[in-house]
mmCIF file with all atom_site columns, C-alpha atoms in Angstrom:
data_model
loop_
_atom_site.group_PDB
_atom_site.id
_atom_site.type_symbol
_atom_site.label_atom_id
_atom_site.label_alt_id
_atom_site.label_comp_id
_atom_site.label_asym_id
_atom_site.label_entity_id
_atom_site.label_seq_id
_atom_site.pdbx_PDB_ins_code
_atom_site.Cartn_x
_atom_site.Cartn_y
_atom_site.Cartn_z
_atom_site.occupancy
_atom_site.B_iso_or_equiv
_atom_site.pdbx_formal_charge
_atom_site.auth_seq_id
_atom_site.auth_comp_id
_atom_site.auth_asym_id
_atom_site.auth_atom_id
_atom_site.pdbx_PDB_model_num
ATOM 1  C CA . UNK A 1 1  ? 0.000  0.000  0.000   1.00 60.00 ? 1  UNK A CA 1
ATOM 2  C CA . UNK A 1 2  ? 1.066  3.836  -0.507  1.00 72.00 ? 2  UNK A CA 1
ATOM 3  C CA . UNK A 1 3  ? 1.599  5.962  2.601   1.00 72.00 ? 3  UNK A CA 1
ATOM 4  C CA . UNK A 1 4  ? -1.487 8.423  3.275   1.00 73.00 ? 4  UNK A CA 1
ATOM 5  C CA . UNK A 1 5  ? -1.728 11.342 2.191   1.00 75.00 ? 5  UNK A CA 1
ATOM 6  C CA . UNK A 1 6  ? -0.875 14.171 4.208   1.00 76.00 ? 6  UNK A CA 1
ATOM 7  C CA . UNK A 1 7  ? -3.310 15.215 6.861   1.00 79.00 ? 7  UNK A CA 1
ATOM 8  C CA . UNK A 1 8  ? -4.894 12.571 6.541   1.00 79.00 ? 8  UNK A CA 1
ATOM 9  C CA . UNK A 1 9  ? -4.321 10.958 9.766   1.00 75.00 ? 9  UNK A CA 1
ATOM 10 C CA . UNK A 1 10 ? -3.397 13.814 12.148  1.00 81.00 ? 10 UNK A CA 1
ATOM 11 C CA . UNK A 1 11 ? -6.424 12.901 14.312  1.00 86.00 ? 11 UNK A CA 1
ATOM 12 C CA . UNK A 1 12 ? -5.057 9.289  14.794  1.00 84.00 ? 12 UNK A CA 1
ATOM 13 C CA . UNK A 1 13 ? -1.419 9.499  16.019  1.00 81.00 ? 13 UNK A CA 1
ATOM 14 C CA . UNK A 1 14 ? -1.658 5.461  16.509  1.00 85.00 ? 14 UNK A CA 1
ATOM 15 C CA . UNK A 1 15 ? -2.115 4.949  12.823  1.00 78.00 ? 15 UNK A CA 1
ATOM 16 C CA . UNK A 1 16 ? 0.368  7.171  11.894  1.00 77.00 ? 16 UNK A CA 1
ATOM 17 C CA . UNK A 1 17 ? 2.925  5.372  14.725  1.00 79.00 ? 17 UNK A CA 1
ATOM 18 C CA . UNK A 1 18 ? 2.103  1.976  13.127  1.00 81.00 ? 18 UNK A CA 1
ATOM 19 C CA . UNK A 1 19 ? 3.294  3.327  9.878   1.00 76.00 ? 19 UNK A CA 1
ATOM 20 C CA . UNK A 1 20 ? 6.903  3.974  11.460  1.00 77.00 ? 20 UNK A CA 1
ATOM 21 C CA . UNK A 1 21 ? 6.883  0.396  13.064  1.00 79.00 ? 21 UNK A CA 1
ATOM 22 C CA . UNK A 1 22 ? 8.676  -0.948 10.484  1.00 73.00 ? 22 UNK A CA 1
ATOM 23 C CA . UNK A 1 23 ? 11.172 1.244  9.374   1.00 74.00 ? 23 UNK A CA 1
ATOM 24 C CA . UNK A 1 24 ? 12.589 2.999  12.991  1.00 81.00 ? 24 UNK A CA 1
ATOM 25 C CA . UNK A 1 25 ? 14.087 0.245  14.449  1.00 84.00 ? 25 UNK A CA 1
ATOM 26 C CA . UNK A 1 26 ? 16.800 -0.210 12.135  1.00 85.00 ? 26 UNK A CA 1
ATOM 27 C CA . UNK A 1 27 ? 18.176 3.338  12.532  1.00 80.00 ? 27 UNK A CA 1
ATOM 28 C CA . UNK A 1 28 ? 17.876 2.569  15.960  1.00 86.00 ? 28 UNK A CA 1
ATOM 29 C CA . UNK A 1 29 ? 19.839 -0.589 15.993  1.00 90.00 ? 29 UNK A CA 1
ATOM 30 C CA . UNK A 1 30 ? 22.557 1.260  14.622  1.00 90.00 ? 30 UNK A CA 1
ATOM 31 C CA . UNK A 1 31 ? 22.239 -0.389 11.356  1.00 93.00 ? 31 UNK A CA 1
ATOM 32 C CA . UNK A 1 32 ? 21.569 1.979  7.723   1.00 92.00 ? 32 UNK A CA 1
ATOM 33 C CA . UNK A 1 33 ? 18.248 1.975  5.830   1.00 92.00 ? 33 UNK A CA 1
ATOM 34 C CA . UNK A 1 34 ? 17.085 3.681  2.597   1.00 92.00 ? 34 UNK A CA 1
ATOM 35 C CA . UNK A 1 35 ? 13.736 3.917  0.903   1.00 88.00 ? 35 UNK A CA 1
ATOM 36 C CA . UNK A 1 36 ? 13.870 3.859  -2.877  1.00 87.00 ? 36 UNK A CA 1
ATOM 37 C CA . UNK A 1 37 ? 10.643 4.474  -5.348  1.00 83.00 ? 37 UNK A CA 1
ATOM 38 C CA . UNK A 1 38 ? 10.149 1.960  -7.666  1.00 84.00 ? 38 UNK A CA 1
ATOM 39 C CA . UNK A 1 39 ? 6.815  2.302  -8.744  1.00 81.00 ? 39 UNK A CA 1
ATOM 40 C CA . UNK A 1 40 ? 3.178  4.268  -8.612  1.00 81.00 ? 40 UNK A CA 1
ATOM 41 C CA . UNK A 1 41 ? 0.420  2.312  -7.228  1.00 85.00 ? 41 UNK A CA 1
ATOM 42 C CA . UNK A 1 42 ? -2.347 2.000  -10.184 1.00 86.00 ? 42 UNK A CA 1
ATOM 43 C CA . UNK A 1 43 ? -5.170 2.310  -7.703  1.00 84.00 ? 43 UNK A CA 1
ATOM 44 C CA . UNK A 1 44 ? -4.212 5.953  -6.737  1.00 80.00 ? 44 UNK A CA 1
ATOM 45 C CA . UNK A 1 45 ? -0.618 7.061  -8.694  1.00 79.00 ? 45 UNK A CA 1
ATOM 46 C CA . UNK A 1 46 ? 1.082  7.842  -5.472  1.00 80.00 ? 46 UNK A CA 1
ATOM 47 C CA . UNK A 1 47 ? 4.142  6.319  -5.434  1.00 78.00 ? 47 UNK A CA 1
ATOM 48 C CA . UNK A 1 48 ? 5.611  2.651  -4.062  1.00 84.00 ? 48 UNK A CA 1
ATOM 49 C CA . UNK A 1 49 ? 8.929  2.565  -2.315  1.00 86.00 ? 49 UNK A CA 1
ATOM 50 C CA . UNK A 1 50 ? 11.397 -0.025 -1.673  1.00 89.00 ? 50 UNK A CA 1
ATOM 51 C CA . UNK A 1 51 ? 13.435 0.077  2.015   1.00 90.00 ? 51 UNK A CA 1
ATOM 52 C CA . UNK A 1 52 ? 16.420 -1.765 2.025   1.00 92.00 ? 52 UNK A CA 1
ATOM 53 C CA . UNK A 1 53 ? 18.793 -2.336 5.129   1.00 93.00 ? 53 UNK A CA 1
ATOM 54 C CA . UNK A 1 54 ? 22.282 -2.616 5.897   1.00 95.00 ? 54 UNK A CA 1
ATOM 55 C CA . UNK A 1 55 ? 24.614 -3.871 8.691   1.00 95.00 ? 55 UNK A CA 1
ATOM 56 C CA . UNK A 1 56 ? 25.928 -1.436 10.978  1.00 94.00 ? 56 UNK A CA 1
ATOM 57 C CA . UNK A 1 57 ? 28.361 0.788  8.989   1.00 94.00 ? 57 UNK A CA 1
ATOM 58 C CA . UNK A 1 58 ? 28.045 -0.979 6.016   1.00 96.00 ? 58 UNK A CA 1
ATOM 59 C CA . UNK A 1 59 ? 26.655 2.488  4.267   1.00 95.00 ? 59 UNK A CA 1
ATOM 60 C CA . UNK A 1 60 ? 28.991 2.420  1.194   1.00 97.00 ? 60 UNK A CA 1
ATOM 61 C CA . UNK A 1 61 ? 27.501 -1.127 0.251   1.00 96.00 ? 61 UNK A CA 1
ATOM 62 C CA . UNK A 1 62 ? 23.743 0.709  1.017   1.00 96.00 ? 62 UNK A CA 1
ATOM 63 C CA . UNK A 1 63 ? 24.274 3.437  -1.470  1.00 96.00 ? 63 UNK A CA 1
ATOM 64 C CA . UNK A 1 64 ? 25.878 1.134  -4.046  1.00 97.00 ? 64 UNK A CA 1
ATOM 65 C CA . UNK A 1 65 ? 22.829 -1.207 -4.170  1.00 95.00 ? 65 UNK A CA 1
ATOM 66 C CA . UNK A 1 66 ? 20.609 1.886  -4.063  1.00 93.00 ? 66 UNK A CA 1
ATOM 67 C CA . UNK A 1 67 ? 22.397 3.301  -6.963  1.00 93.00 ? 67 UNK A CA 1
ATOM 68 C CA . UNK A 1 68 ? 22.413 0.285  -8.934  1.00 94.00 ? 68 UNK A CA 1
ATOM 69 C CA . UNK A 1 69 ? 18.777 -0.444 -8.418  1.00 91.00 ? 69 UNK A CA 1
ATOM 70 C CA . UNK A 1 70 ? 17.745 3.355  -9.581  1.00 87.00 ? 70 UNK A CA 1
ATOM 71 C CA . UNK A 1 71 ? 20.270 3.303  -12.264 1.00 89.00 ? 71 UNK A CA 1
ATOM 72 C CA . UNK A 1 72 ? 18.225 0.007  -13.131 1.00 89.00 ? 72 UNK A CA 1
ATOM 73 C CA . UNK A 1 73 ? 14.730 1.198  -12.735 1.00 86.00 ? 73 UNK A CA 1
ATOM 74 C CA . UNK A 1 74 ? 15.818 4.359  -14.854 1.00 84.00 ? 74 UNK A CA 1
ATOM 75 C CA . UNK A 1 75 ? 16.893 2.383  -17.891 1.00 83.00 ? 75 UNK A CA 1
ATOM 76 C CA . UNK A 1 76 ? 13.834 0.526  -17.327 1.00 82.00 ? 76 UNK A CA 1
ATOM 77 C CA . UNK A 1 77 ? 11.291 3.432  -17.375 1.00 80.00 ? 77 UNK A CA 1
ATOM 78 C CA . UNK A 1 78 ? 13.398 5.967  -19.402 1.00 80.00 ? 78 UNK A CA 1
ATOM 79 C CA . UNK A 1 79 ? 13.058 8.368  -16.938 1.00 79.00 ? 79 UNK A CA 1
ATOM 80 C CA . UNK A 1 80 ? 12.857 9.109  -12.894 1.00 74.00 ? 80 UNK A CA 1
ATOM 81 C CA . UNK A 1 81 ? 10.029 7.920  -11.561 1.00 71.00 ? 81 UNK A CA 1
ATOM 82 C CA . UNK A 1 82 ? 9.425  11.135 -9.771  1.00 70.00 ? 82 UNK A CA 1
ATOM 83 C CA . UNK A 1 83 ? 8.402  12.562 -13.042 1.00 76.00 ? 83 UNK A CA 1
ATOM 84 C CA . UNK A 1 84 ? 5.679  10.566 -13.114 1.00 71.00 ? 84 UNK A CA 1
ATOM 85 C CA . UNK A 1 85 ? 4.543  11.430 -9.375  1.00 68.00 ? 85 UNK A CA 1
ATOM 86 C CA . UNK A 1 86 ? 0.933  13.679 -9.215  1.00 68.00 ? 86 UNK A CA 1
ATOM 87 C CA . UNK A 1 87 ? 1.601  17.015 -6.932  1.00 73.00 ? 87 UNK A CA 1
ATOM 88 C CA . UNK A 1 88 ? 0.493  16.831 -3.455  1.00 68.00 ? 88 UNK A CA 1
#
């Protein structure tokens, strides 16, 4: 699914927690996360990301991966995906 939109959960703080549950506790472990786009959802056009994780320090490997994989999805779509994202 795509992350809300904004506003659209300021009234419930638990459902915008339990959208954090998965991606906090790596930083907090120490260990290095990014979040990559890789598509737009065809139900709404907002855009799908990708989070991938590293050991602890390991954040040369991270960005090498995550600029293979948009180097990748570039050739693949001809373009950045972010052109394709709808304003907010």
């Amino acid at each position: 699914t795509t992350a809300f939109r904004i506003g659209e959960k300021v009234d419930d703080p638990i459902a915008m927690y339990l959208n954090d549950v998965a991606t906090i506790p790596v930083n907090l472990a120490g260990n290095c996360a990014m979040s990559l786009p890789i598509g737009l959802a065809p139900e709404d056009g907002l855009p799908v990301g990708l989070q991938i994780m590293a050991a602890a320090k390991a954040d040369a490997s991270l960005y090498n991966v995550g600029a293979a994989l948009e180097a990748a999805l570039r050739d693949r779509w001809g373009h950045l995906l972010i052109e394709e994202a709808p304003a907010l």
